[in-house]
CSV table of C-alpha atoms in Angstrom, one decimal:
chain,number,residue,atom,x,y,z
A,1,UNK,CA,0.0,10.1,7.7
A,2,UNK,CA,1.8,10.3,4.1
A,3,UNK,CA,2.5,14.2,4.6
A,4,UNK,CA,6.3,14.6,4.0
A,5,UNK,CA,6.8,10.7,3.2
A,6,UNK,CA,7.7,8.5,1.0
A,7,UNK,CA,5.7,5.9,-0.6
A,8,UNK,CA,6.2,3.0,-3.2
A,9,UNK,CA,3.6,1.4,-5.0
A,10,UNK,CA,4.7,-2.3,-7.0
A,11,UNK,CA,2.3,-2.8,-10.0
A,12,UNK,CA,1.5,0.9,-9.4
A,13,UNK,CA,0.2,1.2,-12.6
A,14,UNK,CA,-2.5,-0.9,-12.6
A,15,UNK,CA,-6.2,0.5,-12.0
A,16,UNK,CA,-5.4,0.4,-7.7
A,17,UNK,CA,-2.2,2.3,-8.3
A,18,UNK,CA,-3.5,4.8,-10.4
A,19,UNK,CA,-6.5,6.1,-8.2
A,20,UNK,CA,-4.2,5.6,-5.0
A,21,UNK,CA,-1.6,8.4,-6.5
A,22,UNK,CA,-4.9,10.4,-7.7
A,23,UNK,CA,-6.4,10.2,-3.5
A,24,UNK,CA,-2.8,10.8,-2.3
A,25,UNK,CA,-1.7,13.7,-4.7
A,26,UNK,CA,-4.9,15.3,-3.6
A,27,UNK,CA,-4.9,14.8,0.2
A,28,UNK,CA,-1.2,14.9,1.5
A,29,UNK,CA,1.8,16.4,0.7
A,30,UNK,CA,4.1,13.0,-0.1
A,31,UNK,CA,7.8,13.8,-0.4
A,32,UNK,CA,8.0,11.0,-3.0
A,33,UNK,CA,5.8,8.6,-4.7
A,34,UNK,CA,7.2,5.6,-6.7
A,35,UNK,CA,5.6,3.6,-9.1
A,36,UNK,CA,7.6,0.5,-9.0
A,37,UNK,CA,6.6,-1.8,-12.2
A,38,UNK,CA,8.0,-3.6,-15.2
A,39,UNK,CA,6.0,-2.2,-17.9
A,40,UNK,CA,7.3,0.9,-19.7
A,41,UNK,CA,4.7,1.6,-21.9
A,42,UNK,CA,2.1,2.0,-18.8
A,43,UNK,CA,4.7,3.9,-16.9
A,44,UNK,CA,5.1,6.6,-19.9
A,45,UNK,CA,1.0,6.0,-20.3
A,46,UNK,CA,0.5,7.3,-16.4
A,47,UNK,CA,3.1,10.0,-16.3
A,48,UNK,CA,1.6,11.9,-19.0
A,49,UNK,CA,-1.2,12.4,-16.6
A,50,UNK,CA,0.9,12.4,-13.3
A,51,UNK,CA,4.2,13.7,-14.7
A,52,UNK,CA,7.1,15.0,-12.7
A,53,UNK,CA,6.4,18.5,-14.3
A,54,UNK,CA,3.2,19.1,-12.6
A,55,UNK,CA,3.6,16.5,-9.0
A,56,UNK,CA,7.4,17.1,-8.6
A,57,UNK,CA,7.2,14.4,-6.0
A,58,UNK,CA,6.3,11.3,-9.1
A,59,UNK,CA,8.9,9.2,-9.8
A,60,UNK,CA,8.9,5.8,-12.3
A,61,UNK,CA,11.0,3.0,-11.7
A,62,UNK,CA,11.1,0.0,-14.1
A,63,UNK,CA,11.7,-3.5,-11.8
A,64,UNK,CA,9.7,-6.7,-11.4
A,65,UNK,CA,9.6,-8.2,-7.6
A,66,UNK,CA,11.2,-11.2,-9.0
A,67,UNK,CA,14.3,-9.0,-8.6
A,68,UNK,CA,15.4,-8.7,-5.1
A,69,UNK,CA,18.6,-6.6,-5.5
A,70,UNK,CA,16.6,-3.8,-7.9
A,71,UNK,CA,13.7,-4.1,-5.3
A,72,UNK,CA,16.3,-3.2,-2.3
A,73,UNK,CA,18.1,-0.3,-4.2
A,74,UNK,CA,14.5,1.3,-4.7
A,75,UNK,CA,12.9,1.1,-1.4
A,76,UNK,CA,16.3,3.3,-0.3
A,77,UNK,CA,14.4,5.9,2.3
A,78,UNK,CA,11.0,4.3,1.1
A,79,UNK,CA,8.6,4.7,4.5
A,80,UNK,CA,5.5,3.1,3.7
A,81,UNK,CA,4.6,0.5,0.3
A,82,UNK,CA,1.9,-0.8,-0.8
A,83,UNK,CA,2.7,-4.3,-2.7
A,84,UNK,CA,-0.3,-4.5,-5.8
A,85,UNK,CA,1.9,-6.4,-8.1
A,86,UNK,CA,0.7,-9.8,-8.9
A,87,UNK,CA,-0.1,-11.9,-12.2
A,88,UNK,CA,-4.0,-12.7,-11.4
A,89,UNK,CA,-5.7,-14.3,-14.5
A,90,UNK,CA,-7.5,-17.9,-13.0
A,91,UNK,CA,-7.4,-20.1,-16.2
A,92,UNK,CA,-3.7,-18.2,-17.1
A,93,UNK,CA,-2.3,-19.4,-13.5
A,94,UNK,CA,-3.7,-22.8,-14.2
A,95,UNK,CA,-1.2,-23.3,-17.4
A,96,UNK,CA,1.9,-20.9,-16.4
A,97,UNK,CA,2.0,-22.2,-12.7
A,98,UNK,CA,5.8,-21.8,-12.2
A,99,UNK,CA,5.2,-18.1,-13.2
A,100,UNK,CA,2.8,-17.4,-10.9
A,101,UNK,CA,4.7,-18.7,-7.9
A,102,UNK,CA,7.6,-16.9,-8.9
A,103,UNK,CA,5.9,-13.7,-8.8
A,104,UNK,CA,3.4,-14.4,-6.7
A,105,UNK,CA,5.0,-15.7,-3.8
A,106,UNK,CA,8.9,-14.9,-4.6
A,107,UNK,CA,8.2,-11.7,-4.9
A,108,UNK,CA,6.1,-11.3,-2.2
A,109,UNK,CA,9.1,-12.9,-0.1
A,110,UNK,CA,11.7,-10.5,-1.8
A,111,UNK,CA,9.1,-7.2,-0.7
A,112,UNK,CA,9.5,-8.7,2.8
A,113,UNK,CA,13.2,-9.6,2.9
A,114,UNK,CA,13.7,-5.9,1.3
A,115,UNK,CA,11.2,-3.9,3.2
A,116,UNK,CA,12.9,-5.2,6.8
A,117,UNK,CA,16.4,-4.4,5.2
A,118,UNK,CA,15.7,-0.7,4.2
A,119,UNK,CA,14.2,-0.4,7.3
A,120,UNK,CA,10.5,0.1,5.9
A,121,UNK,CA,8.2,1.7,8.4
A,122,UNK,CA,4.7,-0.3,6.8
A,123,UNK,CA,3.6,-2.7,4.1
A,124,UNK,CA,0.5,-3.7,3.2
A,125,UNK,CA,-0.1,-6.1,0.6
A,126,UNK,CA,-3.3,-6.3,-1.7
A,127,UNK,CA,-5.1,-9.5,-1.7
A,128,UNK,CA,-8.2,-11.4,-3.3
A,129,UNK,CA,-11.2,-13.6,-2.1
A,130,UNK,CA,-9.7,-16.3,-4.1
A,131,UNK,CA,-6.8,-16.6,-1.5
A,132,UNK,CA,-9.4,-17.9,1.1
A,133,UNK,CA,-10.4,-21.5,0.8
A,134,UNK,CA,-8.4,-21.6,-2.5
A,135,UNK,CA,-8.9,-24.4,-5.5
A,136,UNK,CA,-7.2,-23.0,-8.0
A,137,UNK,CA,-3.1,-22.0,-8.3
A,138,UNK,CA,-3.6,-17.9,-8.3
A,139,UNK,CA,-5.5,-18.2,-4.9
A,140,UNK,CA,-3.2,-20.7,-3.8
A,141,UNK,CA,-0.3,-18.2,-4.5
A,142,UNK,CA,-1.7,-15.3,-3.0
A,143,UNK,CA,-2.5,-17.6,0.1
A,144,UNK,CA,1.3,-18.1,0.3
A,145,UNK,CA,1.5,-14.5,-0.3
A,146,UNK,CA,-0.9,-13.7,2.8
A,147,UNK,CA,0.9,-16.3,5.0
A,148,UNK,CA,4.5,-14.9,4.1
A,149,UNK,CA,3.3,-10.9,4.6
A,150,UNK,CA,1.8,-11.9,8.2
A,151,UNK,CA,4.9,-14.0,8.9
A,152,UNK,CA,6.8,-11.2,8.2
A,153,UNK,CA,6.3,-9.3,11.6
A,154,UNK,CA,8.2,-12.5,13.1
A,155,UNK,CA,10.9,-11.6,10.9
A,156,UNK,CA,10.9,-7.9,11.7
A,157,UNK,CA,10.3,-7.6,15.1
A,158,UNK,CA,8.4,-5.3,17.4
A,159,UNK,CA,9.8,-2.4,16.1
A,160,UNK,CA,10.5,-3.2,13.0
A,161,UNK,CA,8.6,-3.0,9.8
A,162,UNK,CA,5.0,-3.6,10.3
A,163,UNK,CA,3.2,-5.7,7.2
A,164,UNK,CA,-0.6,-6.4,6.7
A,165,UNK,CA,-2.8,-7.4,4.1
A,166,UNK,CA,-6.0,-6.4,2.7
A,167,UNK,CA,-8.6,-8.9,1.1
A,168,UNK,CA,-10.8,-8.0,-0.9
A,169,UNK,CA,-13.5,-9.2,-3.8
A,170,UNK,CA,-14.0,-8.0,-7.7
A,171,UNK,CA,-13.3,-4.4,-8.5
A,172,UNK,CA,-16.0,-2.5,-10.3
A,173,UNK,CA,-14.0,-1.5,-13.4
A,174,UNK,CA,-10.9,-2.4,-12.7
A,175,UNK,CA,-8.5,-3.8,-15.6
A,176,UNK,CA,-9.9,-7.3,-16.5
A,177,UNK,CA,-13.2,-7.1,-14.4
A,178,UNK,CA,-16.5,-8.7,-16.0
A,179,UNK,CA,-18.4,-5.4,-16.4
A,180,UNK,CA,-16.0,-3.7,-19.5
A,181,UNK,CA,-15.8,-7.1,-20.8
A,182,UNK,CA,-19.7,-7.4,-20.8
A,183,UNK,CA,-19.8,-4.3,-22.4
A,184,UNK,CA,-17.9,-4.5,-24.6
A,185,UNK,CA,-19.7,-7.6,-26.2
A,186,UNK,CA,-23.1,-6.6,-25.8
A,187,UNK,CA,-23.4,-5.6,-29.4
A,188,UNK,CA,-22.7,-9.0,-30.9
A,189,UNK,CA,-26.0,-9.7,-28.7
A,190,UNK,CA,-24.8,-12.8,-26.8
A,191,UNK,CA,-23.2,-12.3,-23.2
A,192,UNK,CA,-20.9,-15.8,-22.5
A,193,UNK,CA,-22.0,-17.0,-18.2
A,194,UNK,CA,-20.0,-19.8,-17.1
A,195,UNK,CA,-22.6,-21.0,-14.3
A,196,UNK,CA,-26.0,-19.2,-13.5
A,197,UNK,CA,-25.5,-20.0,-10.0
A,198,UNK,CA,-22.1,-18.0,-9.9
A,199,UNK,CA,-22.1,-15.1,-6.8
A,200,UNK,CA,-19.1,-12.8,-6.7
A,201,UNK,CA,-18.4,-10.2,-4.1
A,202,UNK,CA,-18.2,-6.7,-5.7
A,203,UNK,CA,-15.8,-3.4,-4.5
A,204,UNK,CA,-15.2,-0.4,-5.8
A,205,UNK,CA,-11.7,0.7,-6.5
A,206,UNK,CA,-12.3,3.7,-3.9
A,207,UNK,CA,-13.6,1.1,-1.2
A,208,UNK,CA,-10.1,-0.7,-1.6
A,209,UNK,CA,-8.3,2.3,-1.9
A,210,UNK,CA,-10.3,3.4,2.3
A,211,UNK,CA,-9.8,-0.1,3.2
A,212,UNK,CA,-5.4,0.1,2.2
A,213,UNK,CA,-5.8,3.6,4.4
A,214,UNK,CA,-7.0,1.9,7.0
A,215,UNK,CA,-5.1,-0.9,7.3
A,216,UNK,CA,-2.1,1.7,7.4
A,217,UNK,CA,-3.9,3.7,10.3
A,218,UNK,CA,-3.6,0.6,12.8
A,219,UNK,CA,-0.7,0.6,15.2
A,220,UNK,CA,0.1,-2.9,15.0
A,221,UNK,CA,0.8,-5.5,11.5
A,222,UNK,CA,-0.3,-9.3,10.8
A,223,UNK,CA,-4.0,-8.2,10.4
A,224,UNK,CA,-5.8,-9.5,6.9
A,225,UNK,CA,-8.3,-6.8,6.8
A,226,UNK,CA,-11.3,-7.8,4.6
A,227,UNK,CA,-14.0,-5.2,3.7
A,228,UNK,CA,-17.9,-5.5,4.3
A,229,UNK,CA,-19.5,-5.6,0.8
A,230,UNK,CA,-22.4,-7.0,-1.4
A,231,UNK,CA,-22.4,-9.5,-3.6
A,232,UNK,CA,-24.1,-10.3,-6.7
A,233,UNK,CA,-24.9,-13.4,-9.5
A,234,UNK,CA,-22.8,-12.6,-12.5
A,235,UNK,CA,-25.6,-13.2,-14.6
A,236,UNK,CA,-27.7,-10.7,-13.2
A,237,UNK,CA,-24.8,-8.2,-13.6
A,238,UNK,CA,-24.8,-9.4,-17.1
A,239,UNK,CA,-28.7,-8.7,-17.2
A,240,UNK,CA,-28.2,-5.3,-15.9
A,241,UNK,CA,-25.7,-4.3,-18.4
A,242,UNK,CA,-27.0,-5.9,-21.3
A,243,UNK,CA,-31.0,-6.8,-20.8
A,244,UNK,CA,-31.6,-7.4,-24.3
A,245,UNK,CA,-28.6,-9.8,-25.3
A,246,UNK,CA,-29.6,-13.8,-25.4
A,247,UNK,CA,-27.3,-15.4,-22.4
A,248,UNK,CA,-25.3,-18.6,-23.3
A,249,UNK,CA,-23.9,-20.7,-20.5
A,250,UNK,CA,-20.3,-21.9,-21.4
A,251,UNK,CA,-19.1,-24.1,-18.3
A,252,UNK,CA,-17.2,-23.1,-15.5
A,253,UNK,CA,-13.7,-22.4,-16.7
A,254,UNK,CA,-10.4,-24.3,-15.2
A,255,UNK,CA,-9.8,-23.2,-11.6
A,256,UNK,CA,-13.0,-21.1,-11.3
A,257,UNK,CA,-15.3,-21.2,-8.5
A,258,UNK,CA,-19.4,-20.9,-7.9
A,259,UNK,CA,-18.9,-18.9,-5.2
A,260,UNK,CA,-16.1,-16.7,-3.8
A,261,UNK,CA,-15.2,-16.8,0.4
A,262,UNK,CA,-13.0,-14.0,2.1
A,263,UNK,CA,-13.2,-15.6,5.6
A,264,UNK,CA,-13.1,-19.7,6.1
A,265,UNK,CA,-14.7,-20.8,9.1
A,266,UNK,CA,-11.4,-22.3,10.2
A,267,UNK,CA,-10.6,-18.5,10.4
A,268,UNK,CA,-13.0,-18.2,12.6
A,269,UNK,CA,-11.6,-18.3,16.1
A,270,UNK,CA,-9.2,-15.3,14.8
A,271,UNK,CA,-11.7,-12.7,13.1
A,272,UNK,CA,-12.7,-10.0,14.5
A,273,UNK,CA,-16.1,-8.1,13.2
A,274,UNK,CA,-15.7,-4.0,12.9
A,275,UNK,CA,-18.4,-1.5,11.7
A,276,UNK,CA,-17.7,-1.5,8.2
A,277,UNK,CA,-14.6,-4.6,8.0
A,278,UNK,CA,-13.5,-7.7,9.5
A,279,UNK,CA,-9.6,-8.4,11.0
A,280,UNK,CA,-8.3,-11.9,10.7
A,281,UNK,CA,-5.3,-11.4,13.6
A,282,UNK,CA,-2.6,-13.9,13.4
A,283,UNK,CA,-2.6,-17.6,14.9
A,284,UNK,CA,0.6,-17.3,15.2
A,285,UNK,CA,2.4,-16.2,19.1
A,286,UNK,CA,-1.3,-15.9,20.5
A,287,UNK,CA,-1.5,-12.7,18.8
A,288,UNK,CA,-5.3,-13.2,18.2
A,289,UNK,CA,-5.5,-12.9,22.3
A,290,UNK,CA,-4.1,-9.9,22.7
A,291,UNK,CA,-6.5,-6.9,23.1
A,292,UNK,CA,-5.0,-4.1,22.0
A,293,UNK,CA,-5.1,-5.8,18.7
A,294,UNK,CA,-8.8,-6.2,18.8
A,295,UNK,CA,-10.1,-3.1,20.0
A,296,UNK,CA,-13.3,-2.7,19.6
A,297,UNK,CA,-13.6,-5.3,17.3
A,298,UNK,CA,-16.3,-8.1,18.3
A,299,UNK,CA,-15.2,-12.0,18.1
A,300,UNK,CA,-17.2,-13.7,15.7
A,301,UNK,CA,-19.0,-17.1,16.2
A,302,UNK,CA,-16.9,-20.2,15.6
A,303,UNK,CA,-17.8,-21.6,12.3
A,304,UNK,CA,-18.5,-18.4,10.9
A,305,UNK,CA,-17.8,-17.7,7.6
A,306,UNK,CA,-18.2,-15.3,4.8
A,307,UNK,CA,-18.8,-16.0,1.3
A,308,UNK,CA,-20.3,-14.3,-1.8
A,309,UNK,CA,-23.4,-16.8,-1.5
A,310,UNK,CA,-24.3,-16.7,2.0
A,311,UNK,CA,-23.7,-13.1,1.9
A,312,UNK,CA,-26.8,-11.0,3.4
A,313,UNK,CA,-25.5,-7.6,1.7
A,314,UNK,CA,-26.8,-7.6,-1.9
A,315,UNK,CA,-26.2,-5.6,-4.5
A,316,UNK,CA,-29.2,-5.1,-6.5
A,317,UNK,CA,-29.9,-3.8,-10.4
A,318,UNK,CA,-30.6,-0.1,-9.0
A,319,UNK,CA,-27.8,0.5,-6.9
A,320,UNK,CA,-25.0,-1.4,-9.9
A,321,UNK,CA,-26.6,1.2,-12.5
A,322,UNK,CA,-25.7,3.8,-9.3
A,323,UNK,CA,-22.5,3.0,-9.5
A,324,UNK,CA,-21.8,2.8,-13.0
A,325,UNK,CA,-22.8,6.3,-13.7
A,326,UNK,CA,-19.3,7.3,-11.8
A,327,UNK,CA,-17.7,5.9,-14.6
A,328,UNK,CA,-16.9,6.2,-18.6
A,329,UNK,CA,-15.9,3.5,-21.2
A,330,UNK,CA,-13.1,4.0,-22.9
A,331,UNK,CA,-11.3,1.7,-24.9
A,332,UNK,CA,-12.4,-1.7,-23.3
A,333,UNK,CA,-11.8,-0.3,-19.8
A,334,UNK,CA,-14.2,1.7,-17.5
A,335,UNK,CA,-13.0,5.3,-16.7
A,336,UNK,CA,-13.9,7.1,-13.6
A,337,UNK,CA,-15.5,10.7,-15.0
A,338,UNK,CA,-13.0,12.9,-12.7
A,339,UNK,CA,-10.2,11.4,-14.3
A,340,UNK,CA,-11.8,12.0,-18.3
A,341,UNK,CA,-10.4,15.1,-18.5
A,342,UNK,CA,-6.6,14.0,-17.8
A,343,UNK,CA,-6.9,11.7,-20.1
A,344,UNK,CA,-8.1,13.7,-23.0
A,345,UNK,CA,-11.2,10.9,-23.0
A,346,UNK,CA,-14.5,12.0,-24.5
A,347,UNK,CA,-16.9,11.3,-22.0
A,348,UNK,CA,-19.7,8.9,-23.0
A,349,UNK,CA,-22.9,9.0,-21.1
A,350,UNK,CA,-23.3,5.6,-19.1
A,351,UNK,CA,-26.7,5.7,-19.3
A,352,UNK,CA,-26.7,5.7,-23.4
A,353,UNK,CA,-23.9,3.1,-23.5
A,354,UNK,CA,-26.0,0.7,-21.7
A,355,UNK,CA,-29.3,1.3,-23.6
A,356,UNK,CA,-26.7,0.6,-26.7
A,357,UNK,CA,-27.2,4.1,-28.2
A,358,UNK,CA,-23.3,4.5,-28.3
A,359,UNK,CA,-21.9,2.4,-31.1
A,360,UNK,CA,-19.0,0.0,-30.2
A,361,UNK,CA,-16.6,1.8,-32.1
A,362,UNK,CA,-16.9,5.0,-30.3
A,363,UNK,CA,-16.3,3.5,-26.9
């Protein structure tokens, strides 16, 4: 799919970007990839481990998506992008709101507008479960966002560029996840839950990165695809990681929900149930109705929905410890082991962080 293509990646150097280079270095043969972002810093951080030297096809471009023109001079020749820049911190969104849309929503308009321009062959765009149902300004902004990327096969016509989203929960080590933050804290012996009852939806980065591959697979765009995953309290995660710390419930923080949903049940009548995914297909033209869009895909009940408390797929204490042992610690943020050595990290065993036998200052 990627062989002898071009790819851009915005906010590619976030924890998404970085693993998506690592599975796409390592499987095709990309003419160029672009990492698209405003941060220098993290740009000369990643090419020291994906530098131009050793994958001739890297390249680095500094631009926010709040800049159309800079955005349209990069995607030049671009074939396929995948749009991972976004601000995304709840309580932040709450008190910067007029950042949030500006990025959030302007810039998802000024990937569209660019994408159909440079004559783009696919987009897809990451989302969150906070964009269904949403109660707080970051999910209402990456709503807009969803809305704007399925609207934008109106815009682009049937054989123009094709843009879909993918929807999914909290990523197991990703930057800002719970789990690094937990850890990170256990030693002062107190672990901070907002609500006891709080259930999240949990993914790992290389479950988002199979999803994004195949939402690019389909022949068609307008499709929100959203993963089949557990979910989990956040308190037993914080039991998991740190069994012997005292837990001290602080209130639920501005914008922040109990429970997170990825399908509404007024989405109902549009999803589509897979193996291992759901499709929302657009309302919009009847496109739900037409069945080469569906495939195989099974309609699901009216009034069906999917949240991170109803959930039947749990994720218990045996199979979170699983996971974790793919993974390192290393300065606040968890560190998959096959990339420790590209990052001149010492490896710390999981197993020995957890039963605190790693002091803080080593990890």
């Amino acid at each position: 799919m990627f062989n002898n293509k071009s790819i851009l990646i915005t906010g590619g150097t976030g924890s998404f970007g970085k693993r998506f280079v690592r599975k796409i270095l390592k499987d095709y043969k990309p003419n160029k990839v672009i990492i698209f972002s405003r941060d220098e810093l993290k740009q000369y951080e990643m090419a020291k481990v994906f530098s131009q030297d050793k994958y001739s096809c890297m390249r680095y471009f500094i631009g926010d998506v709040r800049d159309h023109s800079r955005l349209s001079r990069a995607l030049v020749g671009v074939d396929y992008v995948i749009h991972a820049a976004a601000l995304k911190h709840v309580p932040a969104a709450e008190y910067n709101p007029f950042e949030y849309i500006k990025t959030n929503v302007i810039g998802a308009q000024n990937i569209i507008e660019a994408c159909i321009d440079q004559k783009v062959k696919k987009v897809v765009a990451l989302s969150t479960d906070k964009a269904a149902n949403p109660i707080n300004l970051y999910g209402a902004t990456k709503l807009c966002s969803d809305k704007l990327f399925v609207a934008g096969n109106s815009y682009s016509g049937h054989s123009g560029t094709q843009f879909s989203v993918v929807r999914y929960g909290n990523v197991i080590g990703s930057r800002g996840s719970v789990i690094p933050f937990f850890l990170n804290i256990k030693s002062d012996g107190i672990i901070p839950i907002t609500d006891e009852r709080m259930t999240r939806f949990w993914i790992s980065l290389d479950q988002g990165i199979d999803l994004v591959l195949k939402a690019f697979s389909v022949d068609y765009g307008g499709g929100i695809f959203v993963p089949k995953i557990p979910s989990m309290k956040v308190i037993d995660v914080a039991k998991v990681l740190a069994p012997e710390c005292e837990i001290k419930i602080i209130g639920i923080r501005p914008g922040e929900k109990l429970h997170e949903c990825m399908i509404g049940e007024d989405d109902s009548p549009y999803t589509f149930e897979y193996d291992d995914h759901f499709i929302i297909q657009p309302a919009i033209h009847n496109w739900y109705l037409e069945p080469t869009r569906f495939g195989n895909g099974k309609k699901v009940q009216d009034g069906f929905s999917y949240s991170s408390d109803k959930n039947t797929q749990l994720l218990n204490s045996k199979e979170l410890l699983s996971i974790l042992q793919k993974y390192t610690l290393n300065n606040s943020e968890l560190v998959f082991l096959d990339e420790v050595q590209e990052r001149s990290t010492v490896p710390l065993n999981m197993t020995s962080i957890l039963k605190n036998e790693i002091p803080l200052q080593m990890k």
